[in-house]
Each structure stands twice: as structure tokens, then as C-alpha cells.
Coordinates of C-alpha atoms and ligand atoms in Angstrom, one line a residue:
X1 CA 196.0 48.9 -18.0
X2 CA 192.5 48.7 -16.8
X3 CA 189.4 50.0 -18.9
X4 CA 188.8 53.0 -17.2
X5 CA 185.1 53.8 -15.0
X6 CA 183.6 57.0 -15.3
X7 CA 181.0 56.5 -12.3
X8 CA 178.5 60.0 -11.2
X9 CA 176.8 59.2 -7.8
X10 CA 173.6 61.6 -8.0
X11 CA 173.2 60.9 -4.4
X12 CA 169.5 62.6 -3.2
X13 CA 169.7 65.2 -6.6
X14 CA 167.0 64.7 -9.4
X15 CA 163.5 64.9 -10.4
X16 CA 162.3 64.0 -13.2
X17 CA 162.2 67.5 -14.7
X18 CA 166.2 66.0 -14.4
X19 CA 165.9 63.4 -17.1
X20 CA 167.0 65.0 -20.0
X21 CA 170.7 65.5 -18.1
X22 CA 170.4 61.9 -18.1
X23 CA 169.5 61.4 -21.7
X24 CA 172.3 63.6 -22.9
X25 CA 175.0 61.3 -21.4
X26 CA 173.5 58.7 -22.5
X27 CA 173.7 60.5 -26.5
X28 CA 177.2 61.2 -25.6
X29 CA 178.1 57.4 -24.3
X30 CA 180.1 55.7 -27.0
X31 CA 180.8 51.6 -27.0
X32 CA 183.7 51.9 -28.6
X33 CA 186.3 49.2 -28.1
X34 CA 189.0 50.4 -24.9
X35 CA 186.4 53.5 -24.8
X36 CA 186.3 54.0 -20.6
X37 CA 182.8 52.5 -19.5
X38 CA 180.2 55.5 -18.1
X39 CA 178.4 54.8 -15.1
X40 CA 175.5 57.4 -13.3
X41 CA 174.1 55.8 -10.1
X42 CA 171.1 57.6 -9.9
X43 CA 168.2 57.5 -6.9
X44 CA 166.2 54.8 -6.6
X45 CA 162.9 56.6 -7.9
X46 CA 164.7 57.3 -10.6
X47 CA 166.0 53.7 -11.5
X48 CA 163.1 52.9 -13.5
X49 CA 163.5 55.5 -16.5
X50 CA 167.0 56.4 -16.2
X51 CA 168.1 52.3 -17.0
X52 CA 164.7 53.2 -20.1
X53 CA 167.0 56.4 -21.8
X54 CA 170.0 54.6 -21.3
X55 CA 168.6 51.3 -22.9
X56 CA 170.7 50.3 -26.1
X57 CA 173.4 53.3 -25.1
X58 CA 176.5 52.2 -23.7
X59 CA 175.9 54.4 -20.5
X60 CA 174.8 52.2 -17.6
X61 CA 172.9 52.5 -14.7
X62 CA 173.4 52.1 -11.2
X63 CA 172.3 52.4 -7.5
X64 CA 173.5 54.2 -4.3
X65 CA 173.0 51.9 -1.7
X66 CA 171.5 47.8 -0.8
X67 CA 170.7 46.0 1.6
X68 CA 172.6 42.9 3.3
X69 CA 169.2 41.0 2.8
X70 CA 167.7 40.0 -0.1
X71 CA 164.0 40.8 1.3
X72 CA 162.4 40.8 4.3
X73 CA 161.2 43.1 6.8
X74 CA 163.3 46.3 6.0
X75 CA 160.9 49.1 5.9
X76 CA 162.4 52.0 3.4
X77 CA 165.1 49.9 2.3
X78 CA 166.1 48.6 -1.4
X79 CA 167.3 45.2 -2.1
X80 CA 170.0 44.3 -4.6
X81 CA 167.3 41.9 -6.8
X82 CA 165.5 45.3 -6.8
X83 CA 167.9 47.3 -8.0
X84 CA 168.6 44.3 -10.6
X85 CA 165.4 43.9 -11.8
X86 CA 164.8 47.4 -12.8
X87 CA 168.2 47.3 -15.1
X88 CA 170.7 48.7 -12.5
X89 CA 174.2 46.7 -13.5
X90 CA 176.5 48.6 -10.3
X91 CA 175.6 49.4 -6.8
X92 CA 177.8 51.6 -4.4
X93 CA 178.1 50.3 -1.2
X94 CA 179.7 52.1 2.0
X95 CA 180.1 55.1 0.9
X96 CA 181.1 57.8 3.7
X97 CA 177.5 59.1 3.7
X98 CA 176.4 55.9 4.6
X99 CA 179.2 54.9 6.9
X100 CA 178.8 58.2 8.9
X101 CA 174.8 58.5 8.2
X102 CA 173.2 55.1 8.7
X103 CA 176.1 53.9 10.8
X104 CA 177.2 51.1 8.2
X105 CA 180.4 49.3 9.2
X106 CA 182.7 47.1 7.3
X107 CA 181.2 44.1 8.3
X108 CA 177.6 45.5 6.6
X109 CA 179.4 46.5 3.6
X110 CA 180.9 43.1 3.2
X111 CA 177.2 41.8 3.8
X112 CA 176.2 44.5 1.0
X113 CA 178.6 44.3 -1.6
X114 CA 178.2 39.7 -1.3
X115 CA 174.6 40.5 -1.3
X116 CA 174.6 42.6 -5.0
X117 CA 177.2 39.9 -6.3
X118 CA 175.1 37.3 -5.6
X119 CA 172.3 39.6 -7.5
X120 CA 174.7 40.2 -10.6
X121 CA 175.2 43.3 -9.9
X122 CA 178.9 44.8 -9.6
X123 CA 179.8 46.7 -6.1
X124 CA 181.6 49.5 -5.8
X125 CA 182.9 49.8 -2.5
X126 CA 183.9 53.1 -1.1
X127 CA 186.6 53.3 1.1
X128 CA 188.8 56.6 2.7
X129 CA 190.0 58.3 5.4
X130 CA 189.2 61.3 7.5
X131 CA 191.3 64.4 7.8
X132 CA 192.5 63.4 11.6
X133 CA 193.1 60.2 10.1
X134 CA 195.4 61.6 7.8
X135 CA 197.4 64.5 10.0
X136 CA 197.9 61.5 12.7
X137 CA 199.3 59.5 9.5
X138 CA 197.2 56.6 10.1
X139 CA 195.6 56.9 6.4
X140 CA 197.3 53.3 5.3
X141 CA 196.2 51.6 8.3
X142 CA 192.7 52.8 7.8
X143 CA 193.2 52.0 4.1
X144 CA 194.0 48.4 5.2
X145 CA 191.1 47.9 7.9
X146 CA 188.2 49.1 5.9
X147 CA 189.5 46.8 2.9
X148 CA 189.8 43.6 5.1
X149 CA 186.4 44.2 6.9
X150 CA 184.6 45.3 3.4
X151 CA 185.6 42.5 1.5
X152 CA 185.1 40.0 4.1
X153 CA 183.6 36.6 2.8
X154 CA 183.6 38.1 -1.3
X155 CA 184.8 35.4 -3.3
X156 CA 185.5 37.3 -6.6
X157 CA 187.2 39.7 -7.9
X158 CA 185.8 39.7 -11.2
X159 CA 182.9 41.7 -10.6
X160 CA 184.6 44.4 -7.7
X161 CA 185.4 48.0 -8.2
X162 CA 186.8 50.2 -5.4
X163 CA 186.8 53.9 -4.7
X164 CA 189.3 55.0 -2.8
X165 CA 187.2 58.5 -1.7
X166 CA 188.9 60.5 1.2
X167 CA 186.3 62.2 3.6
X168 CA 188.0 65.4 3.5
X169 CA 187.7 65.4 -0.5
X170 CA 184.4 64.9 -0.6
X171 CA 181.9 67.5 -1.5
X172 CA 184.4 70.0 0.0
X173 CA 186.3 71.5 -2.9
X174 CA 189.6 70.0 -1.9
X175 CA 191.4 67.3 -4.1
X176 CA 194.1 64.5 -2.7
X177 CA 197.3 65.8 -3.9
X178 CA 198.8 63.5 -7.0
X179 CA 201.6 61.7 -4.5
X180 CA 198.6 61.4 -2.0
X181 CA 196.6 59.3 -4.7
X182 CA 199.0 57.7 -6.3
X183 CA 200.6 56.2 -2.8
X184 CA 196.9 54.8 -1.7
X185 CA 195.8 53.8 -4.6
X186 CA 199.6 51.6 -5.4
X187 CA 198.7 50.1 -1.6
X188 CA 195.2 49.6 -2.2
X189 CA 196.0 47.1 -5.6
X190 CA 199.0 45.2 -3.5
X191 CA 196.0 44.5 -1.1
X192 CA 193.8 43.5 -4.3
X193 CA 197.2 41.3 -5.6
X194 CA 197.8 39.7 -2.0
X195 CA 193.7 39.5 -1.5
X196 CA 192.7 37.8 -4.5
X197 CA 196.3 36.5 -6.2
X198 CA 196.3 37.9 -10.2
X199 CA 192.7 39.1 -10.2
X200 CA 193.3 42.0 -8.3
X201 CA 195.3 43.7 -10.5
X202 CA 192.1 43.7 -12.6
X203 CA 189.8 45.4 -10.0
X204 CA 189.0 48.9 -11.0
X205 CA 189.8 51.5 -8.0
X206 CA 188.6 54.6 -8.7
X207 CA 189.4 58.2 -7.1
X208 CA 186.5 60.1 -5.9
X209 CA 186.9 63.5 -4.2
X210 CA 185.8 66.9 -5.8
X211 CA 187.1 65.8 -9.2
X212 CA 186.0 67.8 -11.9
X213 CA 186.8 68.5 -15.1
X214 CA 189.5 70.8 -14.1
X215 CA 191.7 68.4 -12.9
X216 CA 190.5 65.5 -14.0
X217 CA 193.8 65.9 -16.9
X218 CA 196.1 65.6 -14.0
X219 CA 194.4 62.7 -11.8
X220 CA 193.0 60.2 -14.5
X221 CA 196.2 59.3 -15.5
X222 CA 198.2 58.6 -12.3
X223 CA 199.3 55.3 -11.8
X224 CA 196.1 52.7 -10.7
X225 CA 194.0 54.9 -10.8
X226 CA 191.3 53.7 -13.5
X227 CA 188.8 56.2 -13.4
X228 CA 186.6 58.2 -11.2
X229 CA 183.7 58.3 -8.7
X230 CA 182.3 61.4 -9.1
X231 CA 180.0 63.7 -7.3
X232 CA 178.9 67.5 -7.8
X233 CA 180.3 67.1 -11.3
X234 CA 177.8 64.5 -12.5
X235 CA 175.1 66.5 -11.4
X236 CA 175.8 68.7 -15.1
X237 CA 175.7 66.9 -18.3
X238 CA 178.7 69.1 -19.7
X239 CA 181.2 68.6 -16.7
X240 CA 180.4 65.0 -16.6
X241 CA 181.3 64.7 -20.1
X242 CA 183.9 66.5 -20.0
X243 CA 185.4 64.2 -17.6
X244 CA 184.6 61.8 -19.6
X245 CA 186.5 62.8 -23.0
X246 CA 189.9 63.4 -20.5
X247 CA 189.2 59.7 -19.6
X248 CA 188.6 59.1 -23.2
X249 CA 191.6 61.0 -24.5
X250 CA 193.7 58.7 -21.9
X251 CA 192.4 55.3 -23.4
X252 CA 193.6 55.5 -26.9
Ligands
PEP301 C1 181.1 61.3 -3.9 O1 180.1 61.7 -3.2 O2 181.3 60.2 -4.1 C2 181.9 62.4 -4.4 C3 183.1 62.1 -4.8 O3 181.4 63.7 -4.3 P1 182.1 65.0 -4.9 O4 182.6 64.7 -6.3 O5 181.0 66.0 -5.0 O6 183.3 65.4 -4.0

């Protein structure tokens, strides 16, 4: 069994005035041995003093988004080095906002996730389909695209976490049924096994999709998944926590 990932993604939430919600997960973050890791990807003005409160707590830091390059004429953008330098240890890359946003294909999440490797930092690649993906019962083969485009050209698997985040989860109040989960995450790691030989059965793939801390008792523990990207929920100290102790409760 994997260690389990409790990741937040913040996404364009939080002021300052919003420190102290980071500060009390950070309090709450224990290193114990087999404890699942905590994660909160936070926005990139907030980098700075969110990777200072979390400093010598076992919560790390992380960003929402790189670019391919490593510098260079990119007005707006954030490089992976950047996000290294100010403490970040995870990036997400291609997540749906960004796919459907900023129009960022597989091939420029390959190019991001090599890009924060190369930078030490750990990807985590977001992957899922849509809901007329699904009723047309394509989900598997959409499953199996985005996963050969995204990890195009990334040599390990060592540092590599995927979320497997279906678009019509997101944000929207609706959670992938236990069967639906279970079935794309079980294909998703005979990809990882066939993609990267024994290495992929130690990639993390996380669910993400309106999980809270509701249902969090009934998704955690479903076979491969090993932990959560989570949205709305991080957002309050107490439901992100609570998440957390489910994830905790599963690991001993
Ligand atoms: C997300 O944006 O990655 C996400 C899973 O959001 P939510 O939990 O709000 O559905």
C-alpha cells in the first residue's frame, strides 16, 4: 500500500488575511511514520510565507501550475526553479482549469511535468474525463490518451503523482460513484505497471472531485486510490483536516 497524499489546490482563493488557515494545518500535520503526507498548493503570491509557517511542520507546500520553460520571455508566467526556490516540493500540472482555460494539451503537460522534475520538484498530473466523455463510454480511452500524451518523454516514476479528477466532479457537488473510481483508478496503475515496469505500482493516483469530509470514509479506502486532490474542502482548515484524520485512520 502506498503512503497516502492529502493534496488542497487553493486554486485563485487566499489573501493573506488567509494565512492562519494555513498555519493551523500546518499545527495539525504530524510526521509520524506511515502518517499520509499533507500537501496545500497554494497561489503563487502566496508561496513565499505559506512554505515560512509550514517550515519544520510536516505539511508541505506546493504550486498550481509551471511552465515548459525554465525562463525566458513568458510574461505572467512561473517557472518550476521559481516555484523551487521559494520551498514549493509539488507542482500540479494539467489540471482541467488549465486544460480548458489556457488551452494546455498533453504534449504541454508532458513539457510541464519534465520541466518541475528536472527542478526537483514532484508533478502531479491531473487527468479526467468529461461528462459526454463518459455517457458515450469513452472515459478509458480518454483515460489512456491523456496518460500517454502527459507523460510523454518522463523518465521516472519516482517522483510522479496522478490525479485522476473527472470534469464533471469538479467543483460541482457530484462525486464518481465507488465502482466508477475504483475501475479508473485499477486501469490507470496497469498503465503506471506497463509504463514504467514495477515503479508504477509506486506512483500515488489520487481522486479529486468534490471530496469532502463526508465521503472521504467511503473513497479513501477503495482500491489504488492513495489519497486525494482536493478543492472547496481545503479552502477550511476543519474539513481539510478532517479529511485528513479519515486518511489518517486508514494508514494504521
Ligand atoms: C480540484 O479543483 O482539483 C477539485 C477537486 O475541486 P473540488 O474538490 O472543489 O471539486
Amino acid at each position: 500500500m502506498n503512503r497516502k497524499l492529502i493534496a488542497g489546490n487553493w486554486k485563485m482563493n487566499g489573501l493573506r488575511a488567509d494565512l492562519p488557515t494555513i498555519r493551523e494545518v500546518a499545527v495539525a500535520a504530524t510526521g509520524q511514520p506511515g502518517a499520509p503526507e499533507l500537501l496545500l498548493c497554494v497561489p503563487a503570491t502566496l508561496l513565499s510565507e505559506a512554505c515560512s509557517i509550514a517550515s519544520g511542520s510536516a505539511l508541505a507546500v506546493g504550486g498550481q501550475t509551471c511552465h515548459v520553460s525554465e525562463k525566458g520571455a513568458f510574461t505572467g508566467d512561473i517557472s518550476a526553479p521559481m516555484l523551487r526556490e521559494l520551498g514549493a516540493t509539488h507542482v500540479i500540472v494539467g489540471h482541467s482549469e488549465r486544460r480548458t482555460g489556457h488551452g494546455e494539451s498533453d504534449e504541454i503537460v508532458a513539457g510541464q511535468a519534465r520541466t518541475a522534475q528536472k527542478a526537483g520538484l514532484i508533478p502531479i498530473i491531473c487527468i479526467g474525463e468529461t461528462l459526454e466523455e463518459r455517457s458515450a463510454g469513452r472515459t478509458l480511452n480518454i483515460i489512456k490518451g491523456q496518460l500517454s500524451g502527459s507523460l510523454a518523454g518522463l523518465e521516472s516514476a519516482a517522483n510522479l503523482v496522478i490525479a485522476y479528477e473527472p470534469l464533471w466532479a469538479i467543483g460541482t457537488g457530484k462525486v464518481a460513484t465507488p465502482a466508477q473510481i475504483e475501475e479508473v483508478h485499477g486501469f490507470i496503475r496497469s498503465f503506471l505497471k506497463g509504463r514504467f515496469g514495477d515503479a508504477g505500482k509506486g506512483v500515488r493516483i489520487l481522486y479529486g472531485g468534490s471530496l469532502n469530509p463526508g465521503n472521504a470514509p467511503e473513497i479513501l479506502p477503495i482500491p489504488n486510490v492513495d489519497g486525494g486532490l482536493i478543492g472547496g474542502a481545503s479552502l477550511k482548515a476543519a474539513d481539510f483536516l478532517a479529511i485528513y484524520a479519515t486518511a489518517r485512520a486508514l494508514s494504521v
